[in-house]
Amino acid sequence: MNKFKIFSVALVATTIAKAQDLEPAKKAIDAEQFEKAKSLLKSVIQAKPTNGKADFLLGTIYLKQNIADSASIYFQKGLGATDGARFNNIGLGQMDLDANNKTAAQAKFDLVMKDLKKKDTEEYVYIARAYMNADKPDYKSAIAVLTKAAVANPNDAQVQLALGDAYYGDKNQNDSYVAYRNAYQLDNTLIRAKMQLGVLLKGAKAYTEAVKAYNEVIAINPNYGPVYRELAETYYLWANNIPKTYDENIQKALSFYEKYMSLTDHSITSRMRHADFLILAKDYKALETEANAMKQLDGVNPRILRYLGYSAYENGNVDVALKSLQDYIANPSSKVIPRDYLYLGQAKIKKGTSTDGKSVDPTQLAAGIADLKKAVEMEPLAANELNEIGKKLYDQKAFGAAAAVFEVAVSNPNSKNYLLDNFFLGNAIYYDNTRKDVAKPDPIALQKADTAFGNVITASPTTQDAYIFRARTNRLLEKDDMMATYYQQYIDVVTAKGEEEVAKNKAKFIESYNNIASALANTDKAKAKELLNKTLALDPANEYALQAIKLLK
């Protein structure tokens, strides 16, 4: 009996010791100190090569850092361990999810779950996080797994924390709040759960309240790095959603991100997270400095070329931008995103743009537009980014290039700038066809302009300038009947807005009266004279109206 008791106590002590071996690493992972966690886990593995859970945690960090080869090595090694081997099937399952092989992933998860005891909830949590951390997150599957775990052990704080994350990802704010609150009430050392209550406020754009919630976390633990990242992201969103606060809040955002970096680590992966944030904050000088520093540390990581390309373009070094982005996209190990093609397309157009900005080399333009199309094909919402690109060219009076950009932009009718982009598309084509060096207007392009103005009118019938530019476009197309129709519609829309608006647009009314009169000269002389007299009422010395009335007698 005494021997059995001693054996039982020894077994419990050994189990606790093994768990404690991993606790410092798990705390470092939660604090986003990934290099520290990796070092701790490698020490555990060296001391106890049969600790499969340590292999799993290490592989999970590598997955988080997008180093899939290393992740796979540790997961495979962990499968052969005598302790915690099953966890590694969860890591391999996430890799299957990343490869869009849900069937293989489910088979691995089933292997893990088939021998679990009722109170074994840790595996469920990691399976749920595999669903959430996959390249294409599946929050509903995560919720289904965690719901089982919560039934088995409703007082598990980690289950509640994971449920909060899953509900938040599934855009269920109410249930997310309840789960985070439960997690913190069950374990008040679980500071991430308290921080996530601030994240919910950030998502609701309650920025002042979110900052207050984060400050409560800092009061508990001023060295908890992730809360400073959340502060940085909150001030970034605050700056962008309330423009008058932009300068002040973007500086706060950058400052808090630096604080986050100082409390986590300055590894290449952490610096890349910093670089991603600098892109969001549009601090391209700092991005270029960071990119060059990373290049010195790790000259072979292709992702550094992305940061060099973006910053070089924004800082005016087009040649470096072109080479960096082309080399990055050509590398088979690169995970190319739509923004890469957006920048490459801009760089090609910029490279071919004349010094005065008014003309673009057609070959470079075609190549640049092809890249912009790739970006929109990969992610239709990338069309939102094209307004600014097209507007710069439009302001430079490079109307042909601007029109080409806006034509790509309006390919997505769900773009937030769809209405404005159509208007600029029509205008750019119109002005491109009224240049002094144009021998003959392009009817195919002008028809696109007519369609674009029609899209504006359909969506916003009171946008008066769409009517007059559509009329001008049809005048170039020599469609007198349609020209007259749209000039009349312009008159009607402006007149309906009142005398003050009519007074502001005297010149355009004269233009409209004269052009409608011209269209009616051979079919309705009386109406034509009436319109010309309206012109003379506004401008008694109008030469066109005076001459036209003489010819109509």
Coordinates of C-alpha atoms in Angstrom, one line a residue:
M1 CA 0.0 0.0 0.0
N2 CA 2.8 2.4 1.0
K3 CA 4.7 1.5 -2.2
F4 CA 1.6 2.2 -4.3
K5 CA 1.1 5.6 -2.6
I6 CA 4.8 6.5 -3.2
F7 CA 4.5 5.4 -6.8
S8 CA 1.3 7.5 -7.3
V9 CA 2.9 10.5 -5.8
A10 CA 6.0 10.1 -7.9
L11 CA 3.9 9.7 -11.1
V12 CA 2.0 12.9 -10.3
A13 CA 5.2 14.7 -9.5
T14 CA 6.7 13.5 -12.9
T15 CA 3.6 14.6 -14.8
I16 CA 3.6 18.1 -13.1
A17 CA 7.3 18.4 -13.9
K18 CA 6.8 17.7 -17.5
A19 CA 3.9 20.2 -17.7
Q20 CA 6.0 22.8 -16.0
D21 CA 8.8 22.2 -18.5
L22 CA 6.5 23.7 -21.1
E23 CA 4.9 26.5 -19.1
P24 CA 7.6 29.1 -19.6
A25 CA 7.5 28.5 -23.3
K26 CA 3.7 28.7 -23.4
K27 CA 3.8 32.0 -21.5
A28 CA 6.4 33.3 -24.0
I29 CA 4.2 32.3 -26.9
D30 CA 1.2 34.1 -25.4
A31 CA 3.5 37.2 -24.9
E32 CA 4.5 36.9 -28.6
Q33 CA 8.1 36.4 -27.6
F34 CA 8.5 33.7 -30.2
E35 CA 12.3 33.6 -30.4
K36 CA 12.5 33.2 -26.6
A37 CA 9.8 30.5 -26.8
K38 CA 11.7 28.6 -29.6
S39 CA 14.9 28.7 -27.5
L40 CA 13.0 27.3 -24.4
L41 CA 11.4 24.6 -26.4
K42 CA 14.6 23.5 -28.1
S43 CA 16.1 23.2 -24.6
V44 CA 13.2 21.0 -23.5
I45 CA 13.6 18.8 -26.6
Q46 CA 17.3 18.5 -26.1
A47 CA 16.8 17.4 -22.5
K48 CA 13.8 15.2 -23.3
P49 CA 13.8 14.1 -27.0
T50 CA 10.6 12.1 -26.3
N51 CA 8.5 15.2 -25.5
G52 CA 6.2 15.3 -28.5
K53 CA 4.2 18.2 -27.2
A54 CA 7.3 20.4 -27.2
D55 CA 7.9 19.4 -30.9
F56 CA 4.3 20.4 -31.6
L57 CA 4.5 23.8 -29.9
L58 CA 7.8 24.5 -31.7
G59 CA 6.3 23.5 -35.0
T60 CA 3.3 25.7 -34.3
I61 CA 5.6 28.7 -33.8
Y62 CA 7.3 28.0 -37.2
L63 CA 3.9 27.9 -38.8
K64 CA 3.0 31.2 -37.3
Q65 CA 6.2 32.6 -38.7
N66 CA 5.4 31.1 -42.2
I67 CA 8.4 28.7 -42.1
A68 CA 6.4 25.6 -43.1
D69 CA 9.5 23.4 -43.8
S70 CA 10.7 23.7 -40.2
A71 CA 7.2 23.3 -38.9
S72 CA 6.8 20.0 -40.8
I73 CA 10.2 18.7 -39.5
Y74 CA 9.2 19.1 -35.9
F75 CA 5.7 17.8 -36.4
Q76 CA 7.0 14.6 -38.1
K77 CA 9.6 14.2 -35.3
G78 CA 7.0 14.7 -32.6
L79 CA 4.8 11.9 -34.1
G80 CA 7.5 9.4 -33.0
A81 CA 7.7 10.7 -29.4
T82 CA 6.4 8.6 -26.5
D83 CA 4.8 11.6 -24.8
G84 CA 2.2 13.9 -26.4
A85 CA 2.8 12.5 -29.9
R86 CA -0.9 13.0 -30.9
F87 CA -0.6 16.8 -30.7
N88 CA 1.6 16.7 -33.8
N89 CA -1.3 15.4 -35.9
I90 CA -3.0 18.7 -35.1
G91 CA -0.1 20.7 -36.5
L92 CA 0.0 18.5 -39.6
G93 CA -3.7 18.9 -39.9
Q94 CA -3.4 22.7 -40.0
M95 CA -0.8 22.3 -42.8
D96 CA -3.4 20.2 -44.7
L97 CA -5.9 23.0 -44.2
D98 CA -3.4 25.5 -45.6
A99 CA -3.1 23.2 -48.6
N100 CA -7.0 23.2 -49.0
N101 CA -7.1 19.5 -48.1
K102 CA -9.9 19.5 -45.5
T103 CA -10.4 15.7 -45.8
A104 CA -6.8 15.0 -44.8
A105 CA -7.0 17.5 -42.0
Q106 CA -10.2 16.0 -40.6
A107 CA -8.7 12.5 -40.7
K108 CA -5.8 13.7 -38.5
F109 CA -8.0 15.6 -36.1
D110 CA -10.2 12.4 -35.8
L111 CA -7.1 10.4 -34.8
V112 CA -6.4 12.9 -32.1
M113 CA -9.9 12.9 -30.7
K114 CA -10.8 9.2 -30.8
D115 CA -8.8 8.3 -27.6
L116 CA -9.5 11.5 -25.6
K117 CA -11.0 11.2 -22.1
K118 CA -14.0 13.4 -21.2
K119 CA -12.0 16.1 -19.4
D120 CA -9.2 16.2 -22.1
T121 CA -10.0 19.7 -23.5
E122 CA -6.5 20.9 -24.4
E123 CA -6.5 19.0 -27.7
Y124 CA -9.8 20.4 -28.7
V125 CA -8.5 23.9 -28.1
Y126 CA -5.5 23.3 -30.3
I127 CA -7.7 21.7 -33.1
A128 CA -9.9 24.8 -32.9
R129 CA -6.9 27.1 -33.2
A130 CA -5.7 25.1 -36.2
Y131 CA -9.0 25.9 -37.9
M132 CA -8.7 29.6 -36.9
N133 CA -5.0 29.9 -37.8
A134 CA -5.3 28.3 -41.2
D135 CA -4.6 30.4 -44.3
K136 CA -8.4 30.4 -44.8
P137 CA -9.9 30.4 -41.3
D138 CA -12.9 28.3 -40.6
Y139 CA -14.4 29.8 -37.5
K140 CA -17.6 27.8 -37.5
S141 CA -15.7 24.5 -37.4
A142 CA -13.6 25.9 -34.5
I143 CA -16.8 26.9 -32.6
A144 CA -18.2 23.4 -33.2
V145 CA -15.1 21.8 -31.7
L146 CA -14.9 24.2 -28.8
T147 CA -18.6 23.8 -27.9
K148 CA -17.9 20.1 -27.3
A149 CA -15.0 21.0 -25.1
A150 CA -17.1 23.5 -23.2
V151 CA -19.8 20.9 -22.5
A152 CA -17.1 18.5 -21.2
N153 CA -15.4 21.1 -19.0
P154 CA -17.3 24.5 -18.8
N155 CA -14.7 25.8 -16.3
D156 CA -11.7 25.6 -18.6
A157 CA -10.5 29.1 -19.1
Q158 CA -8.5 28.3 -22.2
V159 CA -11.6 26.8 -23.8
Q160 CA -13.5 30.0 -23.1
L161 CA -10.6 32.2 -24.4
A162 CA -10.5 30.2 -27.6
L163 CA -14.3 30.4 -27.9
G164 CA -14.0 34.2 -27.6
D165 CA -11.5 34.2 -30.5
A166 CA -13.7 31.9 -32.6
Y167 CA -16.9 33.9 -32.1
Y168 CA -15.0 37.2 -32.7
G169 CA -13.7 35.7 -36.0
D170 CA -17.2 34.7 -36.9
K171 CA -18.4 38.3 -36.2
N172 CA -20.5 37.3 -33.2
Q173 CA -19.6 40.2 -30.8
N174 CA -22.1 39.3 -28.1
D175 CA -21.0 35.6 -27.6
S176 CA -17.4 36.6 -28.0
Y177 CA -17.7 39.1 -25.1
V178 CA -19.4 36.5 -22.9
A179 CA -16.6 33.9 -23.6
Y180 CA -13.8 36.4 -22.9
R181 CA -15.5 37.6 -19.7
N182 CA -15.9 34.0 -18.6
A183 CA -12.3 33.1 -19.3
Y184 CA -11.0 36.0 -17.2
Q185 CA -13.4 35.2 -14.4
L186 CA -12.2 31.6 -14.4
D187 CA -8.5 32.6 -14.4
N188 CA -7.6 36.2 -13.6
T189 CA -4.0 35.5 -14.6
L190 CA -5.2 35.0 -18.2
I191 CA -4.5 38.6 -19.2
R192 CA -5.0 38.0 -22.9
A193 CA -8.7 37.4 -22.2
K194 CA -9.0 40.8 -20.5
M195 CA -7.1 42.4 -23.4
Q196 CA -9.5 40.9 -25.9
L197 CA -12.4 42.8 -24.2
G198 CA -10.6 45.9 -25.5
V199 CA -10.2 44.4 -28.9
L200 CA -14.0 44.0 -29.1
L201 CA -14.3 47.7 -28.3
K202 CA -11.8 48.5 -31.0
G203 CA -13.8 46.5 -33.5
A204 CA -16.9 48.5 -32.6
K205 CA -14.9 51.8 -33.2
A206 CA -15.2 52.7 -29.6
Y207 CA -11.6 53.8 -29.6
T208 CA -11.6 55.8 -26.3
E209 CA -13.2 52.9 -24.4
A210 CA -10.7 50.4 -26.1
V211 CA -7.7 52.5 -24.9
K212 CA -9.2 52.6 -21.4
A213 CA -9.5 48.8 -21.4
Y214 CA -5.9 48.4 -22.6
N215 CA -4.7 50.7 -19.9
E216 CA -6.4 48.4 -17.3
V217 CA -4.3 45.6 -18.7
I218 CA -1.1 47.6 -18.5
A219 CA -1.9 48.5 -14.9
I220 CA -1.9 44.7 -14.2
N221 CA 1.2 43.9 -16.2
P222 CA 3.1 46.8 -17.9
N223 CA 5.4 44.3 -19.6
Y224 CA 2.7 42.4 -21.5
G225 CA 3.8 43.2 -25.1
P226 CA 0.6 42.3 -27.1
V227 CA -1.4 45.0 -25.4
Y228 CA 0.9 47.6 -27.0
R229 CA 0.4 46.1 -30.4
E230 CA -3.4 46.4 -29.9
L231 CA -2.9 50.0 -28.8
A232 CA -0.9 50.6 -32.0
E233 CA -3.6 49.1 -34.1
T234 CA -6.4 51.0 -32.3
Y235 CA -4.7 54.4 -32.8
Y236 CA -4.0 53.5 -36.4
L237 CA -7.7 52.8 -37.0
W238 CA -8.7 55.9 -35.0
A239 CA -6.4 58.0 -37.2
N240 CA -7.9 56.6 -40.4
N241 CA -11.6 56.7 -39.4
I242 CA -11.4 60.2 -37.9
P243 CA -9.1 62.1 -40.3
K244 CA -8.8 65.2 -38.1
T245 CA -6.9 63.1 -35.5
Y246 CA -4.7 61.4 -38.1
D247 CA -1.3 63.2 -37.4
E248 CA -1.5 62.8 -33.7
N249 CA -2.9 59.3 -33.6
I250 CA -0.6 57.8 -36.3
Q251 CA 2.4 59.0 -34.2
K252 CA 0.9 57.3 -31.1
A253 CA 0.4 54.2 -33.2
L254 CA 4.0 54.1 -34.4
S255 CA 5.2 54.8 -30.8
F256 CA 3.2 51.9 -29.3
Y257 CA 4.4 49.5 -32.0
E258 CA 8.0 50.3 -31.1
K259 CA 7.1 49.6 -27.5
Y260 CA 5.6 46.3 -28.6
M261 CA 8.8 45.4 -30.4
S262 CA 10.9 46.2 -27.4
L263 CA 8.9 43.8 -25.2
T264 CA 8.8 40.9 -27.7
D265 CA 11.8 40.3 -29.9
H266 CA 13.7 41.8 -32.9
S267 CA 13.9 38.7 -34.9
I268 CA 13.4 38.8 -38.7
T269 CA 9.8 37.6 -38.3
S270 CA 9.0 40.3 -35.7
R271 CA 10.6 42.9 -37.8
M272 CA 8.5 41.8 -40.7
R273 CA 5.4 42.3 -38.6
H274 CA 6.7 45.8 -37.8
A275 CA 7.3 46.4 -41.5
D276 CA 3.7 45.3 -42.3
F277 CA 2.5 47.9 -39.7
L278 CA 4.7 50.6 -41.3
I279 CA 2.9 49.9 -44.6
L280 CA -0.5 50.4 -42.9
A281 CA 0.8 53.6 -41.3
K282 CA 2.3 54.7 -44.6
D283 CA 5.6 55.5 -43.0
Y284 CA 7.7 54.6 -46.0
K285 CA 10.9 56.3 -44.9
A286 CA 10.9 54.1 -41.7
L287 CA 9.9 51.1 -43.9
E288 CA 12.9 51.6 -46.2
T289 CA 15.2 51.8 -43.1
E290 CA 13.7 48.7 -41.6
A291 CA 13.9 46.8 -44.9
N292 CA 17.6 47.6 -45.4
A293 CA 18.3 46.6 -41.8
M294 CA 16.5 43.2 -42.4
K295 CA 18.5 42.7 -45.6
Q296 CA 21.7 43.0 -43.6
L297 CA 20.4 40.4 -41.1
D298 CA 18.9 37.9 -43.7
G299 CA 19.8 38.8 -47.3
V300 CA 18.1 35.6 -48.6
N301 CA 14.6 36.1 -47.2
P302 CA 12.5 37.0 -50.3
R303 CA 9.8 38.9 -48.4
I304 CA 12.4 41.6 -47.6
L305 CA 12.2 42.4 -51.3
R306 CA 8.5 43.3 -50.9
Y307 CA 9.3 45.9 -48.3
L308 CA 12.2 47.3 -50.4
G309 CA 9.9 47.5 -53.4
Y310 CA 7.1 49.3 -51.7
S311 CA 9.3 51.8 -49.9
A312 CA 11.5 52.5 -52.9
Y313 CA 8.4 53.3 -55.0
E314 CA 7.0 55.6 -52.4
N315 CA 10.3 57.3 -51.8
G316 CA 10.8 57.9 -55.5
N317 CA 13.3 55.2 -56.5
V318 CA 11.4 53.5 -59.3
D319 CA 14.3 51.4 -60.6
V320 CA 14.9 49.8 -57.2
A321 CA 11.1 49.3 -56.8
L322 CA 10.9 47.5 -60.2
K323 CA 13.9 45.2 -59.6
S324 CA 12.8 44.3 -56.0
L325 CA 9.2 43.5 -56.8
Q326 CA 10.1 41.6 -60.0
D327 CA 12.6 39.5 -58.1
Y328 CA 10.2 38.9 -55.3
I329 CA 7.3 37.8 -57.6
A330 CA 9.6 35.6 -59.6
N331 CA 10.8 33.7 -56.5
P332 CA 8.7 30.5 -56.3
S333 CA 8.8 30.5 -52.5
S334 CA 7.1 34.0 -52.3
K335 CA 3.5 34.3 -51.2
V336 CA 2.5 36.9 -53.7
I337 CA -0.4 39.2 -52.6
P338 CA -2.5 41.6 -54.7
R339 CA -0.7 44.6 -53.3
D340 CA 2.6 43.3 -54.8
Y341 CA 1.0 43.6 -58.3
L342 CA -0.5 47.0 -57.4
Y343 CA 3.0 48.4 -56.6
L344 CA 4.6 46.6 -59.6
G345 CA 2.0 48.0 -62.0
Q346 CA 2.4 51.5 -60.5
A347 CA 6.2 51.3 -60.8
K348 CA 6.0 50.3 -64.5
I349 CA 3.6 53.1 -65.3
K350 CA 5.8 55.6 -63.4
K351 CA 8.9 54.3 -65.2
G352 CA 7.3 55.1 -68.6
T353 CA 5.8 58.5 -67.6
S354 CA 7.4 61.6 -69.1
T355 CA 9.1 64.2 -66.9
D356 CA 6.2 66.6 -67.2
G357 CA 3.8 63.7 -66.4
K358 CA 1.6 64.2 -69.4
S359 CA 2.5 61.2 -71.4
V360 CA 3.2 57.5 -70.7
D361 CA 5.2 55.0 -72.9
P362 CA 2.5 52.7 -74.3
T363 CA 4.6 49.5 -73.7
Q364 CA 5.2 50.4 -70.0
L365 CA 1.6 51.4 -69.6
A366 CA 0.3 48.1 -71.1
A367 CA 2.6 46.1 -68.8
G368 CA 1.6 48.2 -65.7
I369 CA -2.1 47.8 -66.5
A370 CA -1.7 44.0 -66.9
D371 CA -0.3 43.9 -63.3
L372 CA -3.1 46.0 -61.9
K373 CA -5.6 43.6 -63.6
K374 CA -3.8 40.7 -61.9
A375 CA -4.2 42.4 -58.5
V376 CA -8.0 42.8 -59.1
E377 CA -8.3 39.3 -60.4
M378 CA -6.6 38.0 -57.2
E379 CA -8.8 40.2 -54.9
P380 CA -11.6 42.2 -56.5
L381 CA -11.5 44.7 -53.5
A382 CA -8.0 45.7 -54.7
A383 CA -10.0 47.9 -57.1
N384 CA -10.5 50.2 -54.1
E385 CA -6.8 51.1 -54.3
L386 CA -6.9 52.2 -58.0
N387 CA -8.8 55.5 -57.5
E388 CA -5.7 57.1 -56.0
I389 CA -3.4 55.7 -58.7
G390 CA -5.7 56.9 -61.5
K391 CA -6.3 60.3 -59.9
K392 CA -2.5 61.1 -59.8
L393 CA -2.3 60.4 -63.5
Y394 CA -5.4 62.4 -64.1
D395 CA -4.0 65.4 -62.2
Q396 CA -0.8 65.1 -64.3
K397 CA -3.1 65.3 -67.4
A398 CA -1.9 61.9 -68.5
F399 CA -5.5 61.2 -69.5
G400 CA -4.9 58.1 -71.6
A401 CA -3.0 56.4 -68.8
A402 CA -5.6 57.5 -66.2
A403 CA -8.4 56.1 -68.3
A404 CA -6.7 52.8 -68.5
V405 CA -6.4 52.6 -64.7
F406 CA -10.0 53.7 -64.1
E407 CA -11.2 51.1 -66.6
V408 CA -9.6 48.4 -64.4
A409 CA -11.1 50.1 -61.3
V410 CA -14.7 49.9 -62.6
S411 CA -14.4 46.2 -63.4
N412 CA -15.6 45.6 -59.8
P413 CA -19.1 47.2 -59.3
N414 CA -18.7 46.6 -55.6
S415 CA -15.7 48.9 -55.2
K416 CA -16.3 51.7 -52.7
N417 CA -15.1 54.2 -55.4
Y418 CA -17.3 52.7 -58.2
L419 CA -19.3 55.9 -58.8
L420 CA -16.3 58.3 -58.7
D421 CA -14.2 56.0 -60.8
N422 CA -16.8 55.9 -63.5
F423 CA -16.9 59.7 -63.6
F424 CA -13.1 59.9 -63.8
L425 CA -13.1 57.2 -66.5
G426 CA -15.5 59.1 -68.6
N427 CA -13.7 62.5 -68.1
A428 CA -10.3 61.0 -68.7
I429 CA -11.4 59.5 -72.0
Y430 CA -13.2 62.8 -73.0
Y431 CA -10.1 64.9 -72.3
D432 CA -7.8 62.4 -74.0
N433 CA -9.9 62.8 -77.1
T434 CA -9.9 66.6 -77.1
R435 CA -6.1 67.0 -77.0
K436 CA -4.7 69.3 -79.6
D437 CA -2.5 66.5 -81.1
V438 CA -5.5 64.2 -81.6
A439 CA -6.3 64.0 -85.4
K440 CA -9.6 62.2 -84.9
P441 CA -11.5 61.2 -81.8
D442 CA -11.6 57.4 -81.0
P443 CA -15.3 56.3 -81.2
I444 CA -14.7 53.0 -79.3
A445 CA -13.1 54.8 -76.4
L446 CA -15.7 57.5 -76.4
Q447 CA -18.5 54.9 -76.3
K448 CA -16.8 53.6 -73.1
A449 CA -17.0 57.2 -71.7
D450 CA -20.7 57.4 -72.6
T451 CA -21.3 54.1 -70.7
A452 CA -19.3 55.3 -67.7
F453 CA -21.3 58.5 -67.5
G454 CA -24.5 56.4 -67.8
N455 CA -23.4 54.4 -64.8
V456 CA -22.9 57.6 -62.8
I457 CA -26.4 58.9 -63.8
T458 CA -28.1 55.5 -63.0
A459 CA -26.5 55.4 -59.5
S460 CA -26.8 59.2 -58.8
P461 CA -29.4 60.9 -61.0
T462 CA -28.7 64.4 -59.6
T463 CA -25.0 64.4 -60.5
Q464 CA -25.3 67.2 -63.0
D465 CA -21.8 67.2 -64.5
A466 CA -22.3 63.6 -65.6
Y467 CA -25.0 64.8 -68.0
I468 CA -23.0 67.6 -69.5
F469 CA -19.9 65.5 -70.0
R470 CA -22.1 62.8 -71.5
A471 CA -23.5 65.4 -73.9
R472 CA -20.0 66.6 -74.8
T473 CA -19.0 63.0 -75.4
N474 CA -21.9 62.4 -77.7
R475 CA -21.0 65.6 -79.6
L476 CA -17.6 64.1 -80.3
L477 CA -19.3 60.9 -81.4
E478 CA -21.5 63.1 -83.7
K479 CA -24.7 61.7 -82.2
D480 CA -26.6 65.0 -82.3
D481 CA -29.9 63.5 -81.0
M482 CA -28.3 62.0 -77.9
M483 CA -26.1 65.1 -77.4
A484 CA -29.3 67.3 -77.3
T485 CA -31.0 64.8 -74.9
Y486 CA -28.2 64.9 -72.4
Y487 CA -27.8 68.7 -72.6
Q488 CA -31.5 69.1 -71.9
Q489 CA -31.3 66.6 -69.0
Y490 CA -28.5 68.7 -67.6
I491 CA -30.7 71.8 -67.8
D492 CA -33.5 70.0 -66.1
V493 CA -31.4 68.6 -63.2
V494 CA -29.7 72.0 -62.5
T495 CA -33.0 73.9 -62.8
A496 CA -34.6 71.6 -60.2
K497 CA -31.9 72.6 -57.7
G498 CA -33.0 76.2 -57.7
E499 CA -32.1 79.7 -59.1
E500 CA -28.9 79.9 -57.0
E501 CA -27.5 76.7 -58.7
V502 CA -28.6 77.9 -62.1
A503 CA -26.7 81.2 -61.5
K504 CA -23.5 79.3 -60.7
N505 CA -23.7 77.4 -64.0
K506 CA -24.4 80.3 -66.5
A507 CA -21.7 79.2 -68.9
K508 CA -22.8 75.6 -69.0
F509 CA -26.4 76.7 -69.7
I510 CA -25.2 78.8 -72.6
E511 CA -23.2 75.8 -73.9
S512 CA -26.3 73.6 -73.5
Y513 CA -28.7 76.0 -75.3
N514 CA -26.3 76.6 -78.2
N515 CA -25.6 72.9 -78.8
I516 CA -29.3 71.8 -78.6
A517 CA -30.1 74.7 -81.0
S518 CA -27.4 73.4 -83.4
A519 CA -28.9 69.9 -83.3
L520 CA -32.4 71.3 -84.0
A521 CA -31.4 73.8 -86.7
N522 CA -32.6 71.6 -89.6
T523 CA -35.6 70.0 -88.0
D524 CA -37.2 72.6 -85.6
K525 CA -36.1 76.1 -86.4
A526 CA -38.6 77.7 -84.1
K527 CA -37.3 75.7 -81.1
A528 CA -33.7 76.4 -82.1
K529 CA -34.4 80.2 -82.2
E530 CA -36.1 80.0 -78.8
L531 CA -33.0 78.4 -77.3
L532 CA -30.6 80.9 -78.9
N533 CA -32.6 83.7 -77.5
K534 CA -32.2 82.1 -74.1
T535 CA -28.5 82.2 -74.6
L536 CA -28.7 85.9 -75.6
A537 CA -30.7 86.6 -72.5
L538 CA -27.8 85.4 -70.5
D539 CA -25.1 86.8 -72.8
P540 CA -26.3 89.4 -75.2
A541 CA -22.9 89.5 -77.0
N542 CA -22.6 85.7 -77.5
E543 CA -21.2 85.5 -81.0
Y544 CA -22.4 81.9 -81.8
A545 CA -26.0 82.7 -80.9
L546 CA -26.0 86.0 -82.9
Q547 CA -24.6 84.3 -86.0
A548 CA -26.8 81.3 -85.7
I549 CA -30.0 83.4 -85.5
K550 CA -29.0 85.2 -88.6
L551 CA -28.6 81.9 -90.5
L552 CA -31.9 80.6 -89.3
K553 CA -33.9 83.6 -90.7

